[in-house]
Coordinates of C-alpha atoms (C1' of nucleotides) in Angstrom, one line a residue:
Chain N
X6 CA -15.4 -12.1 17.1
X7 CA -16.5 -12.3 13.1
X8 CA -15.4 -15.7 13.9
X9 CA -17.8 -17.2 15.9
X10 CA -16.8 -20.8 15.0
X11 CA -13.8 -20.6 16.8
X12 CA -14.2 -21.0 20.8
X13 CA -11.2 -22.5 22.0
X14 CA -9.4 -19.7 23.0
X15 CA -6.3 -21.1 24.2
X16 CA -5.6 -25.0 22.9
X17 CA -4.5 -26.7 19.9
X18 CA -6.5 -26.1 17.2
X19 CA -10.1 -28.4 18.0
X20 CA -11.0 -28.3 14.5
X21 CA -8.6 -28.3 11.5
X22 CA -9.6 -25.4 9.8
X23 CA -6.6 -25.0 8.2
X24 CA -7.3 -27.7 5.2
X25 CA -10.4 -26.0 4.3
X26 CA -10.4 -25.2 0.5
X27 CA -10.8 -21.8 -0.5
X28 CA -12.9 -20.8 -3.2
X29 CA -13.2 -17.4 -4.4
X30 CA -16.6 -17.7 -7.2
X31 CA -17.9 -18.5 -3.6
X32 CA -16.1 -15.2 -1.6
X33 CA -17.8 -12.2 -0.8
X34 CA -14.3 -10.5 -1.0
X35 CA -14.0 -11.3 -4.9
X36 CA -14.6 -7.8 -5.9
X37 CA -12.0 -6.5 -3.8
X38 CA -9.2 -9.0 -4.0
X39 CA -7.4 -10.5 -6.6
X40 CA -9.7 -12.2 -9.0
X41 CA -11.7 -8.6 -10.0
X42 CA -12.6 -8.7 -13.4
X43 CA -12.1 -12.4 -13.8
X44 CA -14.6 -14.7 -15.4
X45 CA -15.9 -18.0 -14.4
X46 CA -12.7 -20.0 -16.4
X47 CA -10.5 -17.9 -15.0
X48 CA -11.4 -18.0 -11.7
X49 CA -11.8 -21.8 -11.5
X50 CA -8.6 -22.1 -11.7
X51 CA -7.2 -19.0 -9.6
X52 CA -8.9 -21.4 -7.6
X53 CA -7.2 -24.5 -7.6
X54 CA -4.5 -22.7 -7.4
X55 CA -5.2 -21.3 -4.0
X56 CA -3.7 -23.5 -1.6
X57 CA -5.5 -23.6 1.2
X58 CA -7.2 -21.3 4.0
X59 CA -5.6 -20.5 7.3
X60 CA -6.4 -19.0 10.9
X61 CA -3.5 -16.5 11.8
X62 CA -4.1 -15.8 15.7
X63 CA -3.0 -11.8 17.1
X64 CA 0.1 -11.8 16.9
X65 CA 1.1 -14.6 14.6
X66 CA 3.3 -14.3 11.9
X67 CA 2.6 -14.7 8.3
X68 CA 6.1 -14.3 7.5
X69 CA 9.7 -12.2 9.0
X70 CA 11.8 -10.8 6.8
X71 CA 14.8 -13.0 5.4
X72 CA 12.1 -15.5 4.9
X73 CA 12.0 -16.7 1.7
X74 CA 9.4 -15.8 -0.6
X75 CA 6.9 -18.9 -1.1
X76 CA 3.2 -17.5 -0.3
X77 CA 1.1 -14.5 -1.1
X78 CA -1.6 -14.5 1.5
X79 CA -5.1 -12.3 0.8
X80 CA -7.1 -11.2 3.6
X81 CA -10.6 -13.1 4.4
X82 CA -11.1 -11.4 7.9
X83 CA -9.0 -9.5 10.7
X84 CA -6.5 -7.3 9.9
X85 CA -2.4 -7.5 9.7
X86 CA 0.2 -4.6 10.1
X87 CA 3.9 -4.8 8.3
X88 CA 7.0 -3.5 10.1
X89 CA 10.3 -3.2 8.8
X90 CA 12.6 -2.9 11.9
X91 CA 16.1 -1.5 12.4
X92 CA 18.9 -3.0 13.7
X93 CA 18.2 -1.7 17.2
X94 CA 15.3 -2.3 17.4
X95 CA 13.1 0.7 16.0
X96 CA 10.1 0.3 14.0
X97 CA 8.4 1.2 11.0
X98 CA 5.2 0.0 10.2
X99 CA 4.4 0.3 6.4
X100 CA 0.7 -0.7 6.7
X101 CA -1.8 -1.8 7.9
X102 CA -3.9 -4.9 5.7
X103 CA -7.6 -4.8 5.7
X104 CA -10.1 -7.9 4.2
X105 CA -9.6 -8.0 0.7
X106 CA -5.8 -7.3 0.4
X107 CA -2.2 -8.6 -0.2
X108 CA 0.1 -9.3 1.7
X109 CA 3.7 -10.8 0.5
X110 CA 4.1 -9.0 -3.3
X111 CA 7.3 -6.8 -1.8
X112 CA 9.2 -9.6 -1.5
X113 CA 9.4 -10.7 -5.6
X114 CA 12.3 -8.5 -5.9
X115 CA 15.6 -10.8 -4.1
X116 CA 12.9 -13.7 -3.3
X117 CA 12.7 -12.2 1.0
X118 CA 10.5 -10.6 2.9
X119 CA 11.7 -6.7 3.7
X120 CA 9.1 -6.9 6.2
X121 CA 7.2 -8.5 9.4
X122 CA 3.6 -9.0 8.6
X123 CA 1.7 -9.8 12.0
X124 CA -2.1 -10.3 12.5
X125 CA -3.5 -7.6 15.0
X126 CA -5.9 -9.4 16.0
X127 CA -7.6 -13.3 15.0
X128 CA -8.4 -13.8 11.5
X129 CA -8.4 -15.9 8.0
X130 CA -6.3 -15.5 4.9
X131 CA -5.7 -17.3 2.0
X132 CA -2.7 -19.0 1.4
X133 CA -1.7 -18.1 -2.5
X134 CA 1.7 -19.8 -4.0
X135 CA 4.0 -17.1 -5.6
X136 CA 5.2 -19.2 -8.1
X137 CA 2.1 -20.9 -9.3
X138 CA 0.4 -17.6 -9.5
X139 CA 2.6 -16.0 -11.5
X140 CA 2.7 -18.7 -14.3
X141 CA -0.6 -18.9 -13.8
X142 CA -0.6 -14.6 -14.7
X143 CA 0.9 -16.1 -17.7
X144 CA -1.8 -17.3 -19.5
X145 CA -4.8 -15.4 -18.2
X146 CA -4.0 -11.7 -18.8
X147 CA -6.6 -10.2 -16.6
X148 CA -4.4 -11.9 -13.3
X149 CA -1.5 -10.4 -14.7
X150 CA -3.3 -7.0 -15.1
X151 CA -4.6 -7.6 -11.8
X152 CA -1.0 -8.6 -10.0
X153 CA 0.4 -5.5 -11.6
X154 CA -2.5 -3.4 -10.2
X155 CA -2.1 -4.8 -6.7
X156 CA 1.5 -4.1 -6.8
X157 CA 2.0 -0.4 -8.4
X158 CA -1.4 0.7 -5.6
X159 CA 1.2 -0.4 -3.3
X160 CA 4.0 1.5 -4.4
X161 CA 0.9 4.5 -5.5
X162 CA 0.2 3.6 -0.7
X163 CA 3.8 3.7 -0.1
X164 CA 4.1 7.4 -1.6
X165 CA 1.3 8.6 0.3
X166 CA 2.4 7.4 3.7
X167 CA 6.0 9.1 2.2
X168 CA 3.3 12.4 2.1
X169 CA 2.5 11.8 4.8
X170 CA 5.4 11.6 6.8
X171 CA 8.1 13.8 5.8
X172 CA 5.7 16.8 5.5
X173 CA 2.8 16.9 7.6
X174 CA 2.4 17.3 10.9
X175 CA 1.5 15.2 13.4
X176 CA -2.2 16.3 13.7
X177 CA -2.2 16.2 10.4
X178 CA -0.5 12.6 10.1
X179 CA -3.3 11.2 12.4
X180 CA -6.4 12.9 11.0
X181 CA -5.2 11.5 7.0
X182 CA -4.9 7.9 8.9
X183 CA -8.3 8.4 10.2
X184 CA -9.6 9.8 7.2
X185 CA -7.7 6.8 4.8
X186 CA -8.9 4.1 7.5
X187 CA -12.6 5.2 6.9
X188 CA -12.8 5.0 3.0
X189 CA -11.2 1.6 3.7
X190 CA -14.1 0.5 6.0
X191 CA -16.4 2.3 3.4
X192 CA -15.3 0.1 0.5
X193 CA -15.9 -3.1 2.9
X194 CA -19.8 -2.0 3.3
X195 CA -19.0 -0.8 7.2
X196 CA -19.7 3.1 8.6
X197 CA -17.7 5.5 7.1
X198 CA -17.8 7.4 10.6
X199 CA -17.6 4.6 13.2
X200 CA -14.1 3.3 13.0
X201 CA -12.8 0.5 14.7
X202 CA -8.9 0.8 15.5
X203 CA -7.5 -3.1 15.0
X204 CA -3.6 -1.5 16.6
X205 CA -2.8 -0.1 19.7
X206 CA -1.2 3.8 20.1
X207 CA 1.4 2.6 19.8
X208 CA 1.1 0.8 16.5
X209 CA -0.1 4.1 15.4
X210 CA 2.8 5.9 16.2
X211 CA 5.0 3.9 14.4
X212 CA 3.2 3.5 11.1
X213 CA 2.9 7.7 11.6
X214 CA 6.5 8.3 12.7
X215 CA 5.3 9.8 16.5
X216 CA 5.4 8.5 19.3
X217 CA 2.2 6.3 21.1
X218 CA 1.9 9.7 23.7
X219 CA 1.8 12.5 20.8
X220 CA -1.1 9.8 19.1
X221 CA -3.0 9.5 22.6
X222 CA -2.8 13.6 22.7
X223 CA -4.0 13.9 19.3
X224 CA -7.0 12.1 20.3
X225 CA -7.8 14.1 22.7
X226 CA -7.2 17.1 21.1
X227 CA -9.3 16.5 18.2
X228 CA -12.1 15.6 21.1
X229 CA -11.6 19.6 22.8
X230 CA -12.2 20.4 18.8
X231 CA -15.2 18.1 18.1
X232 CA -13.6 16.2 15.1
X233 CA -14.4 12.7 17.0
X234 CA -15.1 10.9 19.5
X235 CA -13.2 8.3 21.3
X236 CA -13.6 5.2 23.4
X237 CA -10.7 3.0 23.5
X238 CA -10.7 0.8 20.0
X239 CA -13.3 2.7 18.8
X240 CA -13.3 6.1 16.9
X241 CA -16.6 8.2 16.4
X242 CA -15.7 11.0 13.4
X243 CA -18.9 13.3 14.2
X244 CA -17.6 15.6 11.0
X245 CA -15.8 14.0 8.5
X246 CA -16.7 17.2 6.4
X247 CA -14.5 19.3 8.5
X248 CA -11.8 16.7 8.4
X249 CA -11.3 15.9 4.9
X250 CA -11.9 20.1 4.2
X251 CA -8.7 20.2 7.3
X252 CA -7.0 18.3 4.5
X253 CA -6.3 20.5 1.6
Chain U
X6 CA 28.9 16.6 -19.7
X7 CA 28.1 12.6 -21.0
X8 CA 26.4 14.3 -23.8
X9 CA 29.1 16.0 -25.6
X10 CA 27.0 16.0 -28.3
X11 CA 24.2 18.8 -27.6
X12 CA 25.9 21.9 -27.8
X13 CA 23.5 24.4 -27.9
X14 CA 22.0 24.9 -24.5
X15 CA 18.7 26.6 -24.5
X16 CA 17.6 27.5 -28.4
X17 CA 15.4 25.0 -30.1
X18 CA 16.3 21.2 -31.0
X19 CA 19.1 21.9 -33.2
X20 CA 19.4 18.2 -34.6
X21 CA 16.5 16.1 -34.1
X22 CA 17.6 13.0 -31.8
X23 CA 14.1 12.5 -30.5
X24 CA 13.0 10.3 -33.0
X25 CA 16.2 7.6 -32.8
X26 CA 15.7 4.5 -33.1
X27 CA 16.2 2.7 -29.1
X28 CA 18.3 -0.8 -29.3
X29 CA 17.9 -2.7 -26.2
X30 CA 20.4 -5.2 -27.3
X31 CA 22.8 -2.8 -28.4
X32 CA 22.2 -0.9 -24.9
X33 CA 24.8 -0.8 -22.1
X34 CA 22.7 -0.8 -19.8
X35 CA 20.2 -4.2 -20.8
X36 CA 21.9 -6.5 -17.8
X37 CA 20.1 -3.4 -15.6
X38 CA 17.2 -2.7 -17.2
X39 CA 13.8 -3.8 -18.3
X40 CA 15.2 -6.2 -21.2
X41 CA 17.1 -8.3 -17.9
X42 CA 17.5 -11.9 -18.6
X43 CA 15.8 -11.6 -22.1
X44 CA 16.8 -14.3 -25.2
X45 CA 18.0 -12.0 -28.5
X46 CA 14.3 -13.2 -29.9
X47 CA 12.6 -11.7 -27.2
X48 CA 14.7 -8.4 -27.1
X49 CA 14.0 -7.8 -30.6
X50 CA 10.5 -8.3 -30.0
X51 CA 10.7 -5.4 -27.0
X52 CA 12.9 -3.6 -29.3
X53 CA 10.1 -2.7 -31.6
X54 CA 7.5 -1.9 -28.8
X55 CA 9.8 1.0 -27.3
X56 CA 8.8 4.0 -29.0
X57 CA 11.8 6.1 -29.6
X58 CA 15.0 7.8 -27.5
X59 CA 14.2 11.6 -26.4
X60 CA 16.4 14.2 -24.9
X61 CA 14.8 15.9 -21.9
X62 CA 16.4 18.8 -20.8
X63 CA 17.2 20.4 -17.0
X64 CA 13.9 21.2 -15.3
X65 CA 11.4 19.4 -18.0
X66 CA 9.3 16.6 -17.2
X67 CA 8.6 13.6 -18.1
X68 CA 5.0 13.4 -16.3
X69 CA 2.8 15.3 -14.1
X70 CA 0.5 14.0 -10.9
X71 CA -2.6 13.5 -13.1
X72 CA -1.3 13.1 -16.1
X73 CA -3.0 9.8 -18.1
X74 CA -0.8 6.8 -18.6
X75 CA 0.7 7.0 -21.8
X76 CA 4.5 6.0 -21.5
X77 CA 6.8 4.2 -19.3
X78 CA 10.0 5.2 -19.5
X79 CA 13.6 3.9 -18.9
X80 CA 16.8 6.2 -18.4
X81 CA 19.5 5.9 -20.9
X82 CA 21.8 8.3 -19.2
X83 CA 21.3 12.3 -17.0
X84 CA 19.1 11.2 -13.1
X85 CA 15.4 12.4 -12.6
X86 CA 13.6 13.2 -9.6
X87 CA 9.7 12.3 -8.8
X88 CA 7.2 13.8 -6.8
X89 CA 4.4 14.4 -4.9
X90 CA 3.0 17.6 -3.8
X91 CA 0.7 18.7 -1.3
X92 CA -2.8 21.2 -2.4
X93 CA -0.6 24.3 -0.3
X94 CA 2.4 23.8 -2.6
X95 CA 4.7 21.2 -0.3
X96 CA 6.4 18.9 -1.5
X97 CA 8.0 15.0 -0.9
X98 CA 10.5 13.9 -3.3
X99 CA 9.7 10.3 -3.9
X100 CA 13.2 8.8 -5.0
X101 CA 15.9 9.5 -7.5
X102 CA 16.7 7.8 -11.1
X103 CA 19.4 6.8 -12.5
X104 CA 20.4 5.3 -15.9
X105 CA 19.1 1.6 -16.2
X106 CA 16.2 2.4 -13.8
X107 CA 11.9 2.7 -14.7
X108 CA 10.1 5.7 -14.0
X109 CA 6.3 5.5 -14.5
X110 CA 5.0 2.5 -12.9
X111 CA 3.7 4.2 -10.3
X112 CA 0.3 4.8 -12.4
X113 CA -0.4 1.9 -13.3
X114 CA -3.2 1.2 -10.8
X115 CA -5.7 4.4 -11.1
X116 CA -4.1 4.4 -14.9
X117 CA -3.1 8.4 -13.9
X118 CA 0.7 9.1 -12.6
X119 CA 0.3 10.0 -8.7
X120 CA 4.1 12.0 -9.0
X121 CA 5.7 14.2 -11.4
X122 CA 8.8 13.3 -13.1
X123 CA 11.5 16.3 -13.7
X124 CA 14.9 16.2 -15.5
X125 CA 17.7 17.3 -12.7
X126 CA 20.0 17.7 -15.8
X127 CA 20.3 16.8 -19.2
X128 CA 18.8 13.3 -19.9
X129 CA 18.3 11.0 -22.2
X130 CA 14.5 8.2 -21.8
X131 CA 13.7 5.1 -24.0
X132 CA 9.7 5.9 -24.3
X133 CA 8.1 2.6 -23.8
X134 CA 4.4 2.7 -25.1
X135 CA 2.5 0.4 -21.7
X136 CA -0.3 -0.8 -23.2
X137 CA 1.7 -2.8 -25.5
X138 CA 4.3 -3.3 -22.7
X139 CA 1.7 -5.4 -21.1
X140 CA 1.1 -7.0 -23.6
X141 CA 4.6 -7.9 -24.5
X142 CA 4.8 -9.0 -20.7
X143 CA 1.7 -12.0 -22.1
X144 CA 3.7 -13.4 -24.4
X145 CA 7.0 -13.3 -23.1
X146 CA 7.5 -15.3 -19.4
X147 CA 10.9 -13.6 -19.2
X148 CA 9.9 -9.7 -19.3
X149 CA 6.5 -10.5 -16.9
X150 CA 8.4 -11.6 -14.2
X151 CA 10.7 -8.8 -15.1
X152 CA 8.1 -6.4 -14.8
X153 CA 6.8 -7.9 -11.2
X154 CA 10.5 -7.5 -9.5
X155 CA 11.0 -3.9 -11.1
X156 CA 7.6 -3.1 -9.5
X157 CA 8.4 -5.2 -6.2
X158 CA 12.1 -3.0 -5.7
X159 CA 10.5 0.1 -6.0
X160 CA 8.3 -1.3 -3.0
X161 CA 10.9 -2.3 -1.0
X162 CA 13.1 1.3 -1.9
X163 CA 9.6 3.3 -0.9
X164 CA 9.8 1.0 2.2
X165 CA 13.7 1.7 3.1
X166 CA 12.6 5.7 3.2
X167 CA 9.8 5.3 4.6
X168 CA 12.5 3.4 7.3
X169 CA 15.0 6.7 7.1
X170 CA 12.0 9.4 7.5
X171 CA 10.0 7.5 9.9
X172 CA 12.7 6.3 12.6
X173 CA 16.2 7.9 11.7
X174 CA 17.8 11.0 12.8
X175 CA 18.5 13.1 10.6
X176 CA 22.0 12.9 10.4
X177 CA 21.1 9.1 9.8
X178 CA 18.9 9.6 7.2
X179 CA 21.4 12.0 5.3
X180 CA 24.0 8.5 5.8
X181 CA 22.2 6.4 4.4
X182 CA 21.5 8.5 1.7
X183 CA 25.0 9.0 0.4
X184 CA 25.1 5.1 1.2
X185 CA 22.8 4.1 -1.2
X186 CA 23.9 6.7 -4.6
X187 CA 27.3 5.4 -3.5
X188 CA 25.9 1.8 -4.0
X189 CA 23.8 2.6 -6.7
X190 CA 27.2 4.5 -8.6
X191 CA 28.9 1.5 -7.9
X192 CA 26.1 -0.7 -9.5
X193 CA 27.2 1.8 -12.5
X194 CA 30.5 0.9 -12.4
X195 CA 31.6 4.5 -11.5
X196 CA 33.2 4.9 -8.1
X197 CA 32.1 4.0 -4.5
X198 CA 33.4 7.1 -3.0
X199 CA 33.3 10.0 -5.2
X200 CA 29.5 10.9 -5.6
X201 CA 28.0 13.5 -7.8
X202 CA 25.1 14.8 -6.2
X203 CA 22.8 15.3 -9.5
X204 CA 20.1 17.6 -6.9
X205 CA 20.2 20.8 -4.8
X206 CA 20.6 20.6 -1.3
X207 CA 16.5 22.4 -1.3
X208 CA 16.0 18.1 -3.7
X209 CA 18.0 16.5 -0.9
X210 CA 15.7 18.0 2.1
X211 CA 12.7 17.7 0.2
X212 CA 13.6 13.7 0.0
X213 CA 15.0 13.1 3.8
X214 CA 11.7 15.4 5.5
X215 CA 14.1 17.8 6.7
X216 CA 15.1 21.5 5.3
X217 CA 17.8 22.1 2.8
X218 CA 19.4 24.2 6.1
X219 CA 19.9 21.2 8.0
X220 CA 21.5 19.2 5.0
X221 CA 23.5 21.8 4.3
X222 CA 24.9 21.9 8.5
X223 CA 25.2 17.7 8.0
X224 CA 27.3 18.6 5.4
X225 CA 29.5 20.6 7.1
X226 CA 29.5 18.7 10.7
X227 CA 30.1 15.2 8.6
X228 CA 33.0 16.9 7.1
X229 CA 34.2 18.4 10.8
X230 CA 33.9 14.8 11.9
X231 CA 36.2 13.2 9.0
X232 CA 33.9 11.4 7.0
X233 CA 33.9 13.3 3.8
X234 CA 34.4 15.7 1.8
X235 CA 32.7 18.4 0.2
X236 CA 32.7 20.3 -2.5
X237 CA 29.5 21.8 -4.1
X238 CA 28.2 18.7 -6.1
X239 CA 30.9 16.5 -6.1
X240 CA 31.1 14.7 -2.1
X241 CA 33.9 12.5 -1.4
X242 CA 33.7 9.2 0.9
X243 CA 37.4 9.5 3.2
X244 CA 35.4 7.0 5.6
X245 CA 33.1 3.9 4.1
X246 CA 33.5 1.5 6.2
X247 CA 32.5 3.7 9.3
X248 CA 29.3 4.7 7.5
X249 CA 28.5 1.5 6.7
X250 CA 29.2 0.7 10.3
X251 CA 27.7 3.5 11.2
X252 CA 24.0 2.9 10.1
X253 CA 24.0 -0.9 12.2
Chain L
dC24 C1' 32.2 41.6 -14.6
dG25 C1' 27.6 42.1 -12.4
dT26 C1' 23.3 38.9 -11.8
dA27 C1' 21.5 35.2 -9.6
dC28 C1' 21.2 31.7 -7.9
dT29 C1' 22.9 27.8 -4.5
dA30 C1' 25.2 26.6 0.0
dT31 C1' 26.9 28.1 4.3
dT32 C1' 26.7 29.6 8.8
dG33 C1' 23.8 31.9 12.7
dA34 C1' 20.2 32.7 16.3
dG35 C1' 16.6 31.9 18.2
dC36 C1' 12.0 29.1 18.9
dG37 C1' 9.2 25.5 19.0
dA38 C1' 7.1 21.4 17.8
dC39 C1' 7.4 16.8 19.0
dC40 C1' 10.1 13.5 21.8
dT41 C1' 11.1 11.1 26.2
dC42 C1' 10.3 10.6 31.1
dA43 C1' 7.2 9.2 35.3
dA44 C1' 2.7 9.1 37.3
dT45 C1' -1.8 8.4 37.3
dT46 C1' -6.6 6.1 35.5
dG47 C1' -9.0 3.0 32.6
dG48 C1' -10.4 -1.7 30.6
dC49 C1' -10.4 -6.4 31.2
dG50 C1' -8.9 -11.3 32.4
dT51 C1' -7.6 -14.0 36.3
dG52 C1' -8.1 -16.5 40.6
dG53 C1' -9.3 -16.2 45.4
Chain Z
dC18 C1' -18.0 -11.2 43.2
dC19 C1' -14.9 -8.6 44.3
dA20 C1' -9.5 -8.0 43.9
dC21 C1' -5.6 -8.0 42.1
dG22 C1' -2.3 -7.4 38.6
dC23 C1' -0.7 -6.1 34.2
dC24 C1' -1.3 -3.8 30.2
dA25 C1' -3.0 0.2 27.2
dA26 C1' -3.8 4.8 27.5
dT27 C1' -4.1 9.2 29.2
dT28 C1' -1.6 12.9 31.2
dG29 C1' 2.0 16.2 33.0
dA30 C1' 6.7 18.4 33.0
dG31 C1' 10.9 19.4 30.6
dG32 C1' 14.5 18.5 27.0
dT33 C1' 15.8 18.9 22.3
dC34 C1' 16.2 18.6 18.1
dG35 C1' 15.7 20.2 13.4
dC36 C1' 12.7 24.3 11.7
dT37 C1' 12.5 29.4 10.4
dC38 C1' 13.6 34.0 8.8
dA39 C1' 17.9 36.3 8.7
dA40 C1' 22.3 37.3 6.8
dT41 C1' 26.9 36.2 4.0
dA42 C1' 29.1 33.4 1.3
dG43 C1' 30.0 30.9 -3.1
dT44 C1' 29.2 29.2 -8.1
dA45 C1' 27.6 29.6 -12.6
dC46 C1' 26.6 32.2 -16.3
dG47 C1' 26.0 36.0 -19.0

DNA sequence: CGTACTATTGAGCGACCTCAATTGGCGTGG
DNA sequence: CCACGCCAATTGAGGTCGCTCAATAGTACG
């Protein structure tokens, strides 16, 4: 949808988008992403480091648990999910990523990815060789700071999720999750009240520590209570104020 | 216990330990902590950056949610816990920290601490001014790498906890937690089978997303099953093999 | 030796899960 | 264009794990 230029949906790639060179300085997401706060000269250096852009189709993986760390990924369009899994197949989704967000930094300690990263829909990502990026961060103070900030942010987000799953009731979890989506969509210049759920109910459940049926029932109940209206993947928050206050 | 020199338990500090200067190069935890992999010259520079050592008593806080980020803390002895809380008082413990581990890195994004850090028993920490450390990391490649590694490790640990709380049953959670304690104690050169629980049952419950009564009941059940023996804060794992296999 | 806190154990209940049937949306092929 | 099949989502019934409330036992410390 957001990538109208890709018309052929199942055959081999018709046009080799994969080799298009990225250019942070022209990217609309610059201030949300890794380059935030860098000056023109530094931006050029970063651009030379970023390898290329790449299209990932729905269901395709950027990496899997155990893969050696080679690239970080910055999302340009689309949506991804990261998940860990237990030996017997139980899944915990650890995050959903939107444009401007970075994937892969969990793997720096241990040099291997600790989770799977899968596209929820057709997406475009920038590939960033980790070794080069670390070298560059050594030379550019602002980039080191930005990297540390990104990682710290990830820690904060996981802490939030921990609090949600560990101490919130099912309805609080889903509400907090929707509120979070609303805020992140706003950051991207989209509506705070009209949310697109890029993931399935199953994914939402696996993220919030709930069964998919519980998620579905909650949507119905919220609708009865007049908090929102649902139509498939689209949720309209009719009462953002109430939602905010109900979260304390 | 580990700090026999501190005899006066509730009055004002008799001896001013607080101003003792740290010395990474002489520290037995060097290879577990921030200085890992640094050479002698770099170690000297780091030593000049580390502010001082400090004693924290049981129940004392290193920082609280909302405090501005000024110092990171490296634990030399004792044990700490970090926790987040909801408006209405509900608590989620996000981690327990042992000697050689670093506290405070959650605050880099946003410049304010996102959790409370409280001593579980009398402990000794090294204070590290964050601003100086970041500057130093800009000059010392190994230190930048070490910082990034530490943060990535924190992300990994939180991810593990997420998986535990989100997708494991109560008994699996406690077992996984004990197994983790066993591994970390081993790293410190202590026994893999004789574990000291530095925290209360309440804290354990708040960490694992369980009621304290559930934790207590599980200990009793594990004892009946012959997996371990409990005496207050001391747990002896009689069957580390079985525990490991039961975790898949 | 008493006080206060922490841990254990029991009984009953409720939130959320599991299993199962039904409905709805969408692409594919006749 | 409609029928069919497939998958996702909804809804219902019943079960269970872990919580809450409450009483008792154990432990630390003055």
